[in-house]
Amino acid sequence: MSNNNGFFLHKRYLLILIIVIASVVGLFIIYKKVERDQLIQKNKDQFLLHANLHGGDLIFRKGRSLASQAVLVTDRSTEYSHVGIVVNTNNQFNVIHAVPGESESGIDYLINESINSFVAGTKASKIGVYRCTETSFFELQKIANKAVCLYKDKVEFDNEYDLSSDRKMYCTELIWELYKLIDIDLIDNQFDLLQIPVVGGDFILPGSFIKSTHLTKIYEF
């Protein structure tokens, strides 16, 4: 009988030990998440304060979604999986971009969202801002205004990734088309060639913009 009591006592202590360890690990995970979120918020605040954004700037992010991971696997030349264009409306900086799966209507139209929303930690783990320094402020504003027009026209996301159609666009295609309005080909006609199911032929990956001689990095976190 005493052996049974000892056995159950041992199991009780073991269970308590497991609960204590699990609690400590859980608290540590929560602490690190809070610490990470505070760092992200601090970096975001510094970004909004010091980036000196202009309409027409390109803003890249390393996304957290499955679609973002697929882009990163395909394009190993950069850490970024997505790009949008900065627009300034009534002294409020927003980002217009083409992305699947974020539309509230169920149809993936171009999205116009605040900078804060675009760089939110739930969506992005890294942010970079690039600017075309060979253009005037007025030219940059011209393409930013055109981006607003395309958003209002409800241009849809291009699930077929077809560069021959301008009624539907994916993220890099949108940027490429906008800059062609001011006679700048950001990729200098050097397309990425993909030979994978569904998506094949000429394509524009985020890394093509990062390597572009037309763009200069002005901020990153």
mmCIF file of N, CA and C in Angstrom, residues 52 108 112:
data_model
loop_
_atom_site.group_PDB
_atom_site.id
_atom_site.type_symbol
_atom_site.label_atom_id
_atom_site.label_comp_id
_atom_site.label_asym_id
_atom_site.label_seq_id
_atom_site.Cartn_x
_atom_site.Cartn_y
_atom_site.Cartn_z
ATOM 1 N N ASN A 52 10.635 60.365 -44.244
ATOM 2 C CA ASN A 52 10.445 61.497 -45.165
ATOM 3 C C ASN A 52 9.809 61.021 -46.469
ATOM 4 N N ASP A 108 -10.837 40.758 -55.232
ATOM 5 C CA ASP A 108 -9.533 41.347 -54.936
ATOM 6 C C ASP A 108 -9.244 42.562 -55.819
ATOM 7 N N ASN A 112 -6.294 50.375 -50.977
ATOM 8 C CA ASN A 112 -5.763 51.669 -50.555
ATOM 9 C C ASN A 112 -5.842 51.697 -49.028
#
